GROMACS .gro file of C-alpha atoms in nm:
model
  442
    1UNK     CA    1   4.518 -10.842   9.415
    2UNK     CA    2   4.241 -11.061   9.250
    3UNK     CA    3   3.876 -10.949   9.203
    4UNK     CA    4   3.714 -11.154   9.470
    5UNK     CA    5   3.543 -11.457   9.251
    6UNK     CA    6   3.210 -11.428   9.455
    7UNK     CA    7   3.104 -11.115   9.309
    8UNK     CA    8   3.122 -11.239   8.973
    9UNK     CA    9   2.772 -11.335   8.820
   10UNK     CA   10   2.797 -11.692   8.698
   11UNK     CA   11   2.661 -11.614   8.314
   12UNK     CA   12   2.579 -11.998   8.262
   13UNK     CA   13   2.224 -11.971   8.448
   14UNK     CA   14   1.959 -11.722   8.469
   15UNK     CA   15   2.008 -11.456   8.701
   16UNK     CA   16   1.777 -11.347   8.968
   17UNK     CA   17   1.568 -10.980   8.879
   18UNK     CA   18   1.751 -10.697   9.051
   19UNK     CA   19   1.437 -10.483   9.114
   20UNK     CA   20   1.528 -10.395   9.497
   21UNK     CA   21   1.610 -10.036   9.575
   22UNK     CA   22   1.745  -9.898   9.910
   23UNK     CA   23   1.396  -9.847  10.051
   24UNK     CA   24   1.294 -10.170  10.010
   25UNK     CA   25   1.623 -10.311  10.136
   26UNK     CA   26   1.516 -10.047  10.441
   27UNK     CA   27   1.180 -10.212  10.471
   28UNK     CA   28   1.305 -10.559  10.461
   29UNK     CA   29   1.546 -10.454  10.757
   30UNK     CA   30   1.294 -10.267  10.953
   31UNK     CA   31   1.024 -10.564  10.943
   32UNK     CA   32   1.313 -10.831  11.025
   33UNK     CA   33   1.480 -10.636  11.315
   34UNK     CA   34   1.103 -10.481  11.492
   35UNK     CA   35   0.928 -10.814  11.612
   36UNK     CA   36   0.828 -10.948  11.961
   37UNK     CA   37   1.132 -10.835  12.212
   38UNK     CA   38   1.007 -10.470  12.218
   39UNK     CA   39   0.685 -10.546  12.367
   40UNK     CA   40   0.901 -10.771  12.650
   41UNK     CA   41   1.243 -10.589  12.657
   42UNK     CA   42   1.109 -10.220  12.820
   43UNK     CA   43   1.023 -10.422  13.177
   44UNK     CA   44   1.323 -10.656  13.151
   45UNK     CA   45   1.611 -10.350  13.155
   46UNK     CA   46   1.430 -10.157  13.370
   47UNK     CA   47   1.456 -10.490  13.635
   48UNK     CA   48   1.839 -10.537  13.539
   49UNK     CA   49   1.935 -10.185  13.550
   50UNK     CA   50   1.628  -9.957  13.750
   51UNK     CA   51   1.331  -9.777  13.559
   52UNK     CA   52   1.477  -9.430  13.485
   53UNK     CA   53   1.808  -9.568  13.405
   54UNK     CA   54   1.646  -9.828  13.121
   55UNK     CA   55   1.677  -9.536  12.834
   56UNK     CA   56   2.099  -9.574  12.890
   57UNK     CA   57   2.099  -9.937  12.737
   58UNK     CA   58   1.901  -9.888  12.462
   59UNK     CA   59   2.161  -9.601  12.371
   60UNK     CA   60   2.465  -9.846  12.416
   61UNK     CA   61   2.291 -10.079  12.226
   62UNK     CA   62   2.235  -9.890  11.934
   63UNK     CA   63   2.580  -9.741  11.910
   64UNK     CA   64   2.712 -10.141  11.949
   65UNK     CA   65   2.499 -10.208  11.650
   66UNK     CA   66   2.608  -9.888  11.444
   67UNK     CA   67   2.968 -10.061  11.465
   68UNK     CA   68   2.868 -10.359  11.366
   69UNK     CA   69   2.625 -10.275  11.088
   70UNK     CA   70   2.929 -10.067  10.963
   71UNK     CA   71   3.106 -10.380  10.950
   72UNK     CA   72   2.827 -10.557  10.730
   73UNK     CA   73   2.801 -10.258  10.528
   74UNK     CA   74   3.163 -10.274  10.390
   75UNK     CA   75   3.166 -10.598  10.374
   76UNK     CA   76   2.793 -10.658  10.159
   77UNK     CA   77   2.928 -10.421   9.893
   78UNK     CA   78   3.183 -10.623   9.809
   79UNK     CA   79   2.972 -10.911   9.730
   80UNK     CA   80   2.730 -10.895   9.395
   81UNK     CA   81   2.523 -11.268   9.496
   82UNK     CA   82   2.335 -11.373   9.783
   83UNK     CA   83   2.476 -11.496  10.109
   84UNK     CA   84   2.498 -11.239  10.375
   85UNK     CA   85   2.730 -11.361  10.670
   86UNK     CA   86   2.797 -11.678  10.545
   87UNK     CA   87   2.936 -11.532  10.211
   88UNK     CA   88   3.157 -11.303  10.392
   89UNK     CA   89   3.264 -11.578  10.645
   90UNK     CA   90   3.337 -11.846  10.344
   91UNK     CA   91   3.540 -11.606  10.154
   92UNK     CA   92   3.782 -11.497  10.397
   93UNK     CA   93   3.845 -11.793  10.627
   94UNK     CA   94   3.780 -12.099  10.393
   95UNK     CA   95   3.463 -12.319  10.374
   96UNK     CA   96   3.447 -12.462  10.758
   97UNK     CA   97   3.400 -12.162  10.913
   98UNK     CA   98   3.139 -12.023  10.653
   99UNK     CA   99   2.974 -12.389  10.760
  100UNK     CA  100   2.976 -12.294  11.110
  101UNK     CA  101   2.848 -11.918  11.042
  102UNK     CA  102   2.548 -12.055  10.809
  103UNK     CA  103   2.496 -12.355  11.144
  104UNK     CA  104   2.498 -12.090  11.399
  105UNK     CA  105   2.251 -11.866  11.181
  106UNK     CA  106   1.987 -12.147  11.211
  107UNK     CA  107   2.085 -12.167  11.583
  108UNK     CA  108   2.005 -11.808  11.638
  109UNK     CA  109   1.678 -11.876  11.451
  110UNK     CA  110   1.609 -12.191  11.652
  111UNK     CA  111   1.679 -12.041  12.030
  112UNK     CA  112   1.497 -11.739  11.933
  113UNK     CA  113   1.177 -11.885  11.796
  114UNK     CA  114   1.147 -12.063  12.125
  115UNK     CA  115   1.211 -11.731  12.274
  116UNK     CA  116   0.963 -11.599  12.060
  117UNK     CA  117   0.707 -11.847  12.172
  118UNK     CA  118   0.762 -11.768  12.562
  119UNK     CA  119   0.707 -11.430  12.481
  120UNK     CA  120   0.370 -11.508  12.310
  121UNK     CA  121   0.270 -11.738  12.629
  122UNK     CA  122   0.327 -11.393  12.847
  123UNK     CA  123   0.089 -11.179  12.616
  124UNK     CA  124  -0.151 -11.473  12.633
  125UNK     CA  125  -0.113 -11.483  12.992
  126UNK     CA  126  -0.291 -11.140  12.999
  127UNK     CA  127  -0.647 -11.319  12.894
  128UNK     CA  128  -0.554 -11.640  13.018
  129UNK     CA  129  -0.366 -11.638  13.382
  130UNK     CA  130  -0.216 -12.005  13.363
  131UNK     CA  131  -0.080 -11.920  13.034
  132UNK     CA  132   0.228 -11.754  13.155
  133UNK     CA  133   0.388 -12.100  13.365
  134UNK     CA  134   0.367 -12.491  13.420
  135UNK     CA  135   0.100 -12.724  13.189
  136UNK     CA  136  -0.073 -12.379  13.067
  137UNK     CA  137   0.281 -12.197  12.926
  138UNK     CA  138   0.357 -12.568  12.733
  139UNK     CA  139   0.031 -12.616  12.556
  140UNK     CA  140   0.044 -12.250  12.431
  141UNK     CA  141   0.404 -12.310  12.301
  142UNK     CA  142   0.294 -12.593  12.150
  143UNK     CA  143  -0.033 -12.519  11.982
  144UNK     CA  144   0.162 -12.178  11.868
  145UNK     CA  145   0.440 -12.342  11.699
  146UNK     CA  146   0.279 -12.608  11.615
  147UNK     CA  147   0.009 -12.425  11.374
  148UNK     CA  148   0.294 -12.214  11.239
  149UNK     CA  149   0.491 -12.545  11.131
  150UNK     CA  150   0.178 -12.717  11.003
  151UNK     CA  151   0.087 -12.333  10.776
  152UNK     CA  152   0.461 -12.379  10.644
  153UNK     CA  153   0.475 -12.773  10.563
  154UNK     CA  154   0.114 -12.709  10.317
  155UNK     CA  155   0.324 -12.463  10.128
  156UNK     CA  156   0.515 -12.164  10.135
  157UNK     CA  157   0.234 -11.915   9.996
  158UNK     CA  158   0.071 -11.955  10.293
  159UNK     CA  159   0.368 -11.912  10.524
  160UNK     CA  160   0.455 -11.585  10.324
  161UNK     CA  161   0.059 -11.481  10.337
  162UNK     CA  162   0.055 -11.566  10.780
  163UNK     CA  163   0.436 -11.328  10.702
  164UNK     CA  164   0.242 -11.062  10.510
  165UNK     CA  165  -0.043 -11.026  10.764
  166UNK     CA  166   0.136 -11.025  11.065
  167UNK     CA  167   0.403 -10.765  10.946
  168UNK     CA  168   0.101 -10.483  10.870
  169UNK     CA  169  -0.049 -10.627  11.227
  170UNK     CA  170   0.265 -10.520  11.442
  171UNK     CA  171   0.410 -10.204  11.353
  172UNK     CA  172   0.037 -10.038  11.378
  173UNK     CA  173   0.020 -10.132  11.751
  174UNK     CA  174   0.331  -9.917  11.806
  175UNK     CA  175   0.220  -9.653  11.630
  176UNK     CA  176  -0.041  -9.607  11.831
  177UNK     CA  177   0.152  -9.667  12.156
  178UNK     CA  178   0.361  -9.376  12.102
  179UNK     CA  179   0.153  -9.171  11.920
  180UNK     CA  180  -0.131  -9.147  12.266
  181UNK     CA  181   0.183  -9.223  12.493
  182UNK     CA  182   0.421  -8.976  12.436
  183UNK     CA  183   0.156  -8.706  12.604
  184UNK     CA  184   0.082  -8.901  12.930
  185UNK     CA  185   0.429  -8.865  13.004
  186UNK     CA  186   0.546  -8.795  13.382
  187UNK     CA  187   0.881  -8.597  13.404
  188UNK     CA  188   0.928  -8.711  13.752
  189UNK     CA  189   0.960  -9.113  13.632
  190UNK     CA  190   1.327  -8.963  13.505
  191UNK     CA  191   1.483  -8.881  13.841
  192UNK     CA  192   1.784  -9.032  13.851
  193UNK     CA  193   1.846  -9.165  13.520
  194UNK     CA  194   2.220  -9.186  13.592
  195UNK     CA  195   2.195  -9.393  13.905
  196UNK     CA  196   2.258  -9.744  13.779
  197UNK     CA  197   2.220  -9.960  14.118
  198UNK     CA  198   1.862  -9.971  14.103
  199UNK     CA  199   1.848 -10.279  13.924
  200UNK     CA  200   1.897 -10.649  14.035
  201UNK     CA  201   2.199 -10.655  13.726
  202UNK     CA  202   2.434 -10.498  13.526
  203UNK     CA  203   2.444 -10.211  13.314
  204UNK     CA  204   2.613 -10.494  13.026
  205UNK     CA  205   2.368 -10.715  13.068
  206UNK     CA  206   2.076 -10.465  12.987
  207UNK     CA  207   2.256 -10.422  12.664
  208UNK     CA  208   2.384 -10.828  12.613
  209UNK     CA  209   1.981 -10.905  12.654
  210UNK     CA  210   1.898 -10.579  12.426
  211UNK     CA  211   2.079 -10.733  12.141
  212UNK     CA  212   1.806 -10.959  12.096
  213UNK     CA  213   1.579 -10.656  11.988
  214UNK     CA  214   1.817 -10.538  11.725
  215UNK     CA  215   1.930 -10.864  11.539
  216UNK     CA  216   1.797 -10.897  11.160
  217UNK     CA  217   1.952 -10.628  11.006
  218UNK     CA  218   2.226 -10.876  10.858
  219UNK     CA  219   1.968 -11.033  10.671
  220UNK     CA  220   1.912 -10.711  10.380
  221UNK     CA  221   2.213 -10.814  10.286
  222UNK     CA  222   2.120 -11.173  10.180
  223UNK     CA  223   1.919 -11.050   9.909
  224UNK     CA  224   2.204 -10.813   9.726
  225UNK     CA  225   2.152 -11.057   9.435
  226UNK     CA  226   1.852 -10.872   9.388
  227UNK     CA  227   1.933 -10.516   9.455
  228UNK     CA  228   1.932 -10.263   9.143
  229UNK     CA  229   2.276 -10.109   9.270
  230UNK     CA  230   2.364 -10.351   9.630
  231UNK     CA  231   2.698 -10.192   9.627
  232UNK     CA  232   2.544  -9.836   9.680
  233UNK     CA  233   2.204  -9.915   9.817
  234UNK     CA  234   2.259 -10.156  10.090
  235UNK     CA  235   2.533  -9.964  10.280
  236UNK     CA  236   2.215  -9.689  10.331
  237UNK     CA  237   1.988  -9.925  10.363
  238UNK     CA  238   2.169 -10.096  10.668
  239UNK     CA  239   2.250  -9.793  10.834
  240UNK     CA  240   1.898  -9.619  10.746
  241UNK     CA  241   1.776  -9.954  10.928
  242UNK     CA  242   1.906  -9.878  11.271
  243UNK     CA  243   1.890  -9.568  11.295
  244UNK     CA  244   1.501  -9.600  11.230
  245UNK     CA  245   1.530  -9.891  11.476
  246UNK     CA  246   1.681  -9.746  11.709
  247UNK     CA  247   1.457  -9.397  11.766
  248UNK     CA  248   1.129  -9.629  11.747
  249UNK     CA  249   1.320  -9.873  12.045
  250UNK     CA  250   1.427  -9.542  12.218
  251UNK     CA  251   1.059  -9.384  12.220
  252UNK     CA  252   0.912  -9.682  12.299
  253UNK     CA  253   1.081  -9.732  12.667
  254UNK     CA  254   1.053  -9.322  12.674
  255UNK     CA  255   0.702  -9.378  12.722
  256UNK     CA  256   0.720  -9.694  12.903
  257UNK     CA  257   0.899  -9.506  13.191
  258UNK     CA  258   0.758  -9.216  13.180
  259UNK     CA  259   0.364  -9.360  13.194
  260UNK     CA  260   0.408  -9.747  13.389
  261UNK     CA  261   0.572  -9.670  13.774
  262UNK     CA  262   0.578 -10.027  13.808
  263UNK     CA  263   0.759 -10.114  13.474
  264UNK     CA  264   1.042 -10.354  13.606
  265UNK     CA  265   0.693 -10.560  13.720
  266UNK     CA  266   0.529 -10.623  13.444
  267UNK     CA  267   0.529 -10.967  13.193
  268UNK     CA  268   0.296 -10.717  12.946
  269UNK     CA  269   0.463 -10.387  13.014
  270UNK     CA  270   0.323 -10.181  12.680
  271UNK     CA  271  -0.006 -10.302  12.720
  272UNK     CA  272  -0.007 -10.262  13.104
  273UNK     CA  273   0.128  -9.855  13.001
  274UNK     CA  274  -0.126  -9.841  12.792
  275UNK     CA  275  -0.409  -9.945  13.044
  276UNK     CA  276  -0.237  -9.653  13.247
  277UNK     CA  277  -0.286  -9.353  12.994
  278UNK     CA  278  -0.554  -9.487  12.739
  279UNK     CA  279  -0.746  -9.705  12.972
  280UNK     CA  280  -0.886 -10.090  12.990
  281UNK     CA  281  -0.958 -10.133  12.640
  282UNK     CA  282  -0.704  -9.934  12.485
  283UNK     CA  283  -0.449 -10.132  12.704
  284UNK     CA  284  -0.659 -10.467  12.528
  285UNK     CA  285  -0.591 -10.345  12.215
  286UNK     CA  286  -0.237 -10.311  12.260
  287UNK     CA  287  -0.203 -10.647  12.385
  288UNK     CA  288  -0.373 -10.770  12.118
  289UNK     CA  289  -0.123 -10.616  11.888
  290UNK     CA  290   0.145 -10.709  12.078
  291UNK     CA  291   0.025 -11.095  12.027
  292UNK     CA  292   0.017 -11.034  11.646
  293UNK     CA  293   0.342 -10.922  11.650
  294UNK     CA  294   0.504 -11.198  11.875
  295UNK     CA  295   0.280 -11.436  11.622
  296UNK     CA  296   0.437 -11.278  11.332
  297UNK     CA  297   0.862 -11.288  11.446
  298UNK     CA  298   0.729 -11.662  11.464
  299UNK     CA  299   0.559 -11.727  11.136
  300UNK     CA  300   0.890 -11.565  10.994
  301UNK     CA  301   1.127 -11.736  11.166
  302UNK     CA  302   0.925 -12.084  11.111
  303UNK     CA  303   0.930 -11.977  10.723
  304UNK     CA  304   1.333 -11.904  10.671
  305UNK     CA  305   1.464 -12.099  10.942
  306UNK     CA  306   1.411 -12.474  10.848
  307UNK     CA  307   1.560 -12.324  10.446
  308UNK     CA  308   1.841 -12.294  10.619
  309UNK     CA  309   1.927 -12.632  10.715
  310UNK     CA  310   1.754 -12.751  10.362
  311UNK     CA  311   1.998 -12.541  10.173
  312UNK     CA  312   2.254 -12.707  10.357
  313UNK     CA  313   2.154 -13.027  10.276
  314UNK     CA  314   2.080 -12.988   9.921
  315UNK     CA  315   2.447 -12.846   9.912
  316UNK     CA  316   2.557 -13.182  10.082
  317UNK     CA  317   2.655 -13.002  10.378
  318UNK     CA  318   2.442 -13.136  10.607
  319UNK     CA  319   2.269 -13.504  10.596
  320UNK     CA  320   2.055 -13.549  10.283
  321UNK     CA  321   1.778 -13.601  10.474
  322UNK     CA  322   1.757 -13.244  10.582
  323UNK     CA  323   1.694 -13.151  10.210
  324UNK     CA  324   1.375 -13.420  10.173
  325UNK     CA  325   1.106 -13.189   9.962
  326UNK     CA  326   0.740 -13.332  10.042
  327UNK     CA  327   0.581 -13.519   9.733
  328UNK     CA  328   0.267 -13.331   9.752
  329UNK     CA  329   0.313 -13.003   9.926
  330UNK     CA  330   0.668 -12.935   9.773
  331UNK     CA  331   0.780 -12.808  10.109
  332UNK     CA  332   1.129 -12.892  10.311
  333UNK     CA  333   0.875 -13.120  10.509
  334UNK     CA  334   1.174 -13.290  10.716
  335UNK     CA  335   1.372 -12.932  10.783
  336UNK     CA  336   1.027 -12.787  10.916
  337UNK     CA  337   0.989 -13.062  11.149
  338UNK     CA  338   1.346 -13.099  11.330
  339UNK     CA  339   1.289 -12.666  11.357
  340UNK     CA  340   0.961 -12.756  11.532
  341UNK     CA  341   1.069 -13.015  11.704
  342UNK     CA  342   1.385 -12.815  11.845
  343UNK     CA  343   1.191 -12.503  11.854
  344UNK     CA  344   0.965 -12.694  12.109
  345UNK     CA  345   1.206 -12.851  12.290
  346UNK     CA  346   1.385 -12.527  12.343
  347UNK     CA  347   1.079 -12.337  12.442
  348UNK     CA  348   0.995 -12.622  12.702
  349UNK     CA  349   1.352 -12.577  12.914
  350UNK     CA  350   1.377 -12.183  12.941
  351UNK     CA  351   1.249 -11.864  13.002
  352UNK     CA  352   1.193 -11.575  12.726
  353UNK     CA  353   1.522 -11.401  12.904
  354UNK     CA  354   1.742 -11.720  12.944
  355UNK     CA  355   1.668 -11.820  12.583
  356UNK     CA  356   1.652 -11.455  12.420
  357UNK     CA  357   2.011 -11.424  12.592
  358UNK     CA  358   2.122 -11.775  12.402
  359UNK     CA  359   1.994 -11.641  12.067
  360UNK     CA  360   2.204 -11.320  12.111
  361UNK     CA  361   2.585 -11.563  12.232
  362UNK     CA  362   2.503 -11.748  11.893
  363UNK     CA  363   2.398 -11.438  11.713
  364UNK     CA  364   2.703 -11.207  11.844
  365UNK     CA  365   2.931 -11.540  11.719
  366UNK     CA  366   2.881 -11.480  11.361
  367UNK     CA  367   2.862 -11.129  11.377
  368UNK     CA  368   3.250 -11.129  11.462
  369UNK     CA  369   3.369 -11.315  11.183
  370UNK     CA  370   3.182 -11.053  10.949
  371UNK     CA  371   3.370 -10.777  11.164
  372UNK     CA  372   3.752 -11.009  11.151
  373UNK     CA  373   3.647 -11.064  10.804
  374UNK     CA  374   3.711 -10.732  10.701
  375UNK     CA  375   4.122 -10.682  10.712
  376UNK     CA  376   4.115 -11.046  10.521
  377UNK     CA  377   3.888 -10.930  10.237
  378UNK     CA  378   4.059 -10.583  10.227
  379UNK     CA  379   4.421 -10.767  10.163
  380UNK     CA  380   4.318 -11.064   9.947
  381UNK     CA  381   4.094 -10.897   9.681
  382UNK     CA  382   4.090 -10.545   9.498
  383UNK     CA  383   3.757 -10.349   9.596
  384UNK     CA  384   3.537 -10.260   9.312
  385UNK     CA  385   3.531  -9.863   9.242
  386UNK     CA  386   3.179  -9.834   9.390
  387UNK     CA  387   3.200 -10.016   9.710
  388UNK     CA  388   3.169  -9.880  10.001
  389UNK     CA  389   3.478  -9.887  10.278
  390UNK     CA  390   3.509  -9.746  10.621
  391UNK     CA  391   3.691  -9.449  10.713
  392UNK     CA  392   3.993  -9.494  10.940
  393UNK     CA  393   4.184  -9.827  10.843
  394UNK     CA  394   4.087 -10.115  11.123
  395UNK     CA  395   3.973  -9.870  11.380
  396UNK     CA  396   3.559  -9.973  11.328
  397UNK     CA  397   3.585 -10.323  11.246
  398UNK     CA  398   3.861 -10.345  11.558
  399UNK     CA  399   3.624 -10.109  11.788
  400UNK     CA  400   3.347 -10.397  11.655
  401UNK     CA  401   3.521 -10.670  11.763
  402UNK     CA  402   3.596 -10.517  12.092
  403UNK     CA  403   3.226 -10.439  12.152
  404UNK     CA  404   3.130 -10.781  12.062
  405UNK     CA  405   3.326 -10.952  12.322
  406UNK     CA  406   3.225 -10.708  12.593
  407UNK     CA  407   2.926 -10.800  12.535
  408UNK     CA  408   3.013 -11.185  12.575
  409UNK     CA  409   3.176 -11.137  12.861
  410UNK     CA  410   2.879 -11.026  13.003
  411UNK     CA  411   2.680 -11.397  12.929
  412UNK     CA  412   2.657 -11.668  13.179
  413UNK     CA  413   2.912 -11.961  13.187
  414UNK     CA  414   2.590 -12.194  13.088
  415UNK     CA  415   2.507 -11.952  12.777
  416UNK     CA  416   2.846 -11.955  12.638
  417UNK     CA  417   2.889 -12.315  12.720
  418UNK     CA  418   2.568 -12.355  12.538
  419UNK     CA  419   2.706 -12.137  12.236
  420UNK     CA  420   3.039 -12.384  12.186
  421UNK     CA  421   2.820 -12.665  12.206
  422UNK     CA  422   2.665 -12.576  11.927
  423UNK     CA  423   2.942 -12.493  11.752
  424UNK     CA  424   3.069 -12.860  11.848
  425UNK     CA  425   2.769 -13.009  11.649
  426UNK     CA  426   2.832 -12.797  11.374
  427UNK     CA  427   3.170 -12.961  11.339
  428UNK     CA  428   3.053 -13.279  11.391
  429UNK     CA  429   2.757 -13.195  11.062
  430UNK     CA  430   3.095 -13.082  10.871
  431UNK     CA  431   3.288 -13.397  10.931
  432UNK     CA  432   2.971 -13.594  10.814
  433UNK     CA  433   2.935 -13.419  10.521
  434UNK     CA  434   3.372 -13.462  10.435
  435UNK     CA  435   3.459 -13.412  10.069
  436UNK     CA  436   3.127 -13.256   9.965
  437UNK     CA  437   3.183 -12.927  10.159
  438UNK     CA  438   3.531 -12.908  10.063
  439UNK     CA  439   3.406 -12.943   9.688
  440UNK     CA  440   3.203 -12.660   9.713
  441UNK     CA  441   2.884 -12.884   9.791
  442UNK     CA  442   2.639 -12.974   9.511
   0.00000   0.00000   0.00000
């Protein structure tokens, strides 16, 4: 077996600090998974699925994510540089399908910033009625995503300061929420939790749309380049990172169900439960917060995902163009602007559900090759000593796999058509690009 090539340090440039330890991979997984779909998702399972039955999902979905983040774990360790997914994917099936992984990240970005934004337009809606549909929802959209791109094109410092602000802004809104909540509870909201037909879907769809809520995590591994010891630390860190995840998600719809009767009704349902047991202003307040968040999963997502596409480029594996750094600002000027202008677009045509469900088809995609990537890496290169591996030969990557395509099989026709179209123009980038990305790019 050969040492796998990637996880030797190239000694002929300077190498990135590794000053990361497994708490601050934890805290760079917490911020990136905990954004906008929790202060949506609580009223949107209890419609598919009935209000008592909504805590069920959240339980499936967290034990399909333990798989998978099992998957990433054994897989990140055996990588020493940056790269994440793509890495993984690249290594073990060749350079078009790490292409197509690194195209559908950006995808998953794109769809679920316009998500993001419809979300946003809801919470708005709360102050400002005609924010939630028609002329009122598009202006919101824009002027959100909009100010976002603008931050990001006059420099990065102020995207990361917008990142900074917003991720102190968002998790103290939830602390509050369950900290009052959880004594306003009403037993009686439980009665039949196991009765599943109260809901105008499917128990798999609950957890296909909850999916959205947990993506992220795959991104502590992206910075194992930086990481005092990745190979230990960001195994725990992953798995520390939805397990904290998951038992904030889990207490959060807890006290959604057990305070808001009319849950499955609500656009605003944690500010609407708050209004319930803490009253007009307190429900305000939570609104409020829940707008910072929403604000914040967009600043983020406006910040990394147009690098995406300029990495590409500057690798010659997409167009040039998409690597054009602005003379003054020194920003990916024309990146940020396709985002925006696909961002927008996106946000225009759908709903925070049909395009939160997109994100997670294109999202659940490149999770899969992480999980078949696994056997390949495991035959064609000799683990180091202190990575980690999984217990029990192919039985959690294989039990990963399965999950992920029960969970496809629960999209619509249109989202999975949507999904291999955008695979399609992935292909299409690829066979621009030709010779470069099969020399490895710049």
């Amino acid at each position: 077996m050969a040492q796998n090539e990637v996880m030797t340090e190239n000694e002929s440039r300077p190498a990135l600090i590794r000053a990361m330890g497994r708490w601050d991979l934890t805290a760079v997984g917490v911020n990136q998974v905990i954004g906008s779909g929790i202060f949506i998702m609580p009223a949107t399972v209890a419609l598919t699925v009935g209000i008592p039955s909504s805590l069920l999902p959240w339980v499936a979905a967290g034990m399909a994510n333990a798989l998978i983040v099992l998957c990433f774990a054994e897989a990140g360790t055996q990588f020493r540089e940056a790269g994440g997914p793509y890495a993984y994917a690249r290594t073990a099936f060749g350079p078009f399908i790490g292409f197509e992984v690194a195209w559908m990240m950006w995808v998953t970005r794109v769809v679920a910033q316009a998500a993001l934004a419809n979300a946003f337009a809801l919470y708005v809606g709360r102050f400002w009625a005609p924010a939630t549909e028609g002329s009122g929802r598009l202006l919101v959209v824009t002027l959100l995503l909009g100010a976002l791109a603008t931050i990001n094109l006059a420099g990065v410092r102020y995207g990361s300061l917008a990142i900074n602000f917003f991720t102190v802004s968002k998790l103290a809104p939830l602390a509050l929420f369950l900290g009052v909540g959880i004594f306003f509870i009403e037993p009686g909201n439980f009665e039949g939790m196991f009765d599943l037909s109260g809901g105008t879907g499917t128990f798999g769809a609950a957890v296909l749309l909850l999916m959205f809520t947990f993506g992220g995590y795959e991104l502590i591994t992206i910075p194992a380049s930086e990481a005092r010891s990745p190979r230990r630390d960001a195994p725990r860190a992953l798995l520390l990172t939805i397990g904290v995840v998951f038992v904030i998600y889990f207490l959060v719809q807890l006290v959604a169900v057990g305070t808001l009767p009319a849950l499955d009704t609500s656009d605003t349902p944690l500010a609407d439960a708050a209004e319930v047991f803490g009253g007009s202003a307190f429900g305000v307040l939570i609104a409020i917060g829940g707008l910072l968040s929403i604000a914040g999963s967009n600043a983020g997502s406006m910040l990394a995902g147009p690098r995406l596409t300029f990495a590409l480029g500057d690798r010659g594996q997409l167009p040039r163009f998409f690597a054009h750094v602005h003379g003054r600002y020194r920003t990916p000027d024309v990146s940020i602007l396709i985002y925006l202008g696909v961002a927008v677009a996106l946000a225009y045509s759908g709903t925070f559900v049909q395009l939160a469900t997109l994100s997670v088809v294109a999202r659940i995609m490149f999770y899969m090759t992480t999980c078949a990537a696994i056997p390949v890496l495991r035959r064609r290169f000799e683990a180091p000593d202190d990575a980690f591996k999984l217990p029990g030969g192919m039985l959690i990557p294989g039990l990963a796999l399965i999950v992920c395509i029960m969970i496809l099989v629960n999209a619509s026709a249109a989202d999975i058509k949507g999904g291999g179209i955008a695979l399609l123009i992935g292909a299409v980038f690829y066979l621009m690009a030709g010779g470069r990305i099969m020399a490895g790019g710049k």
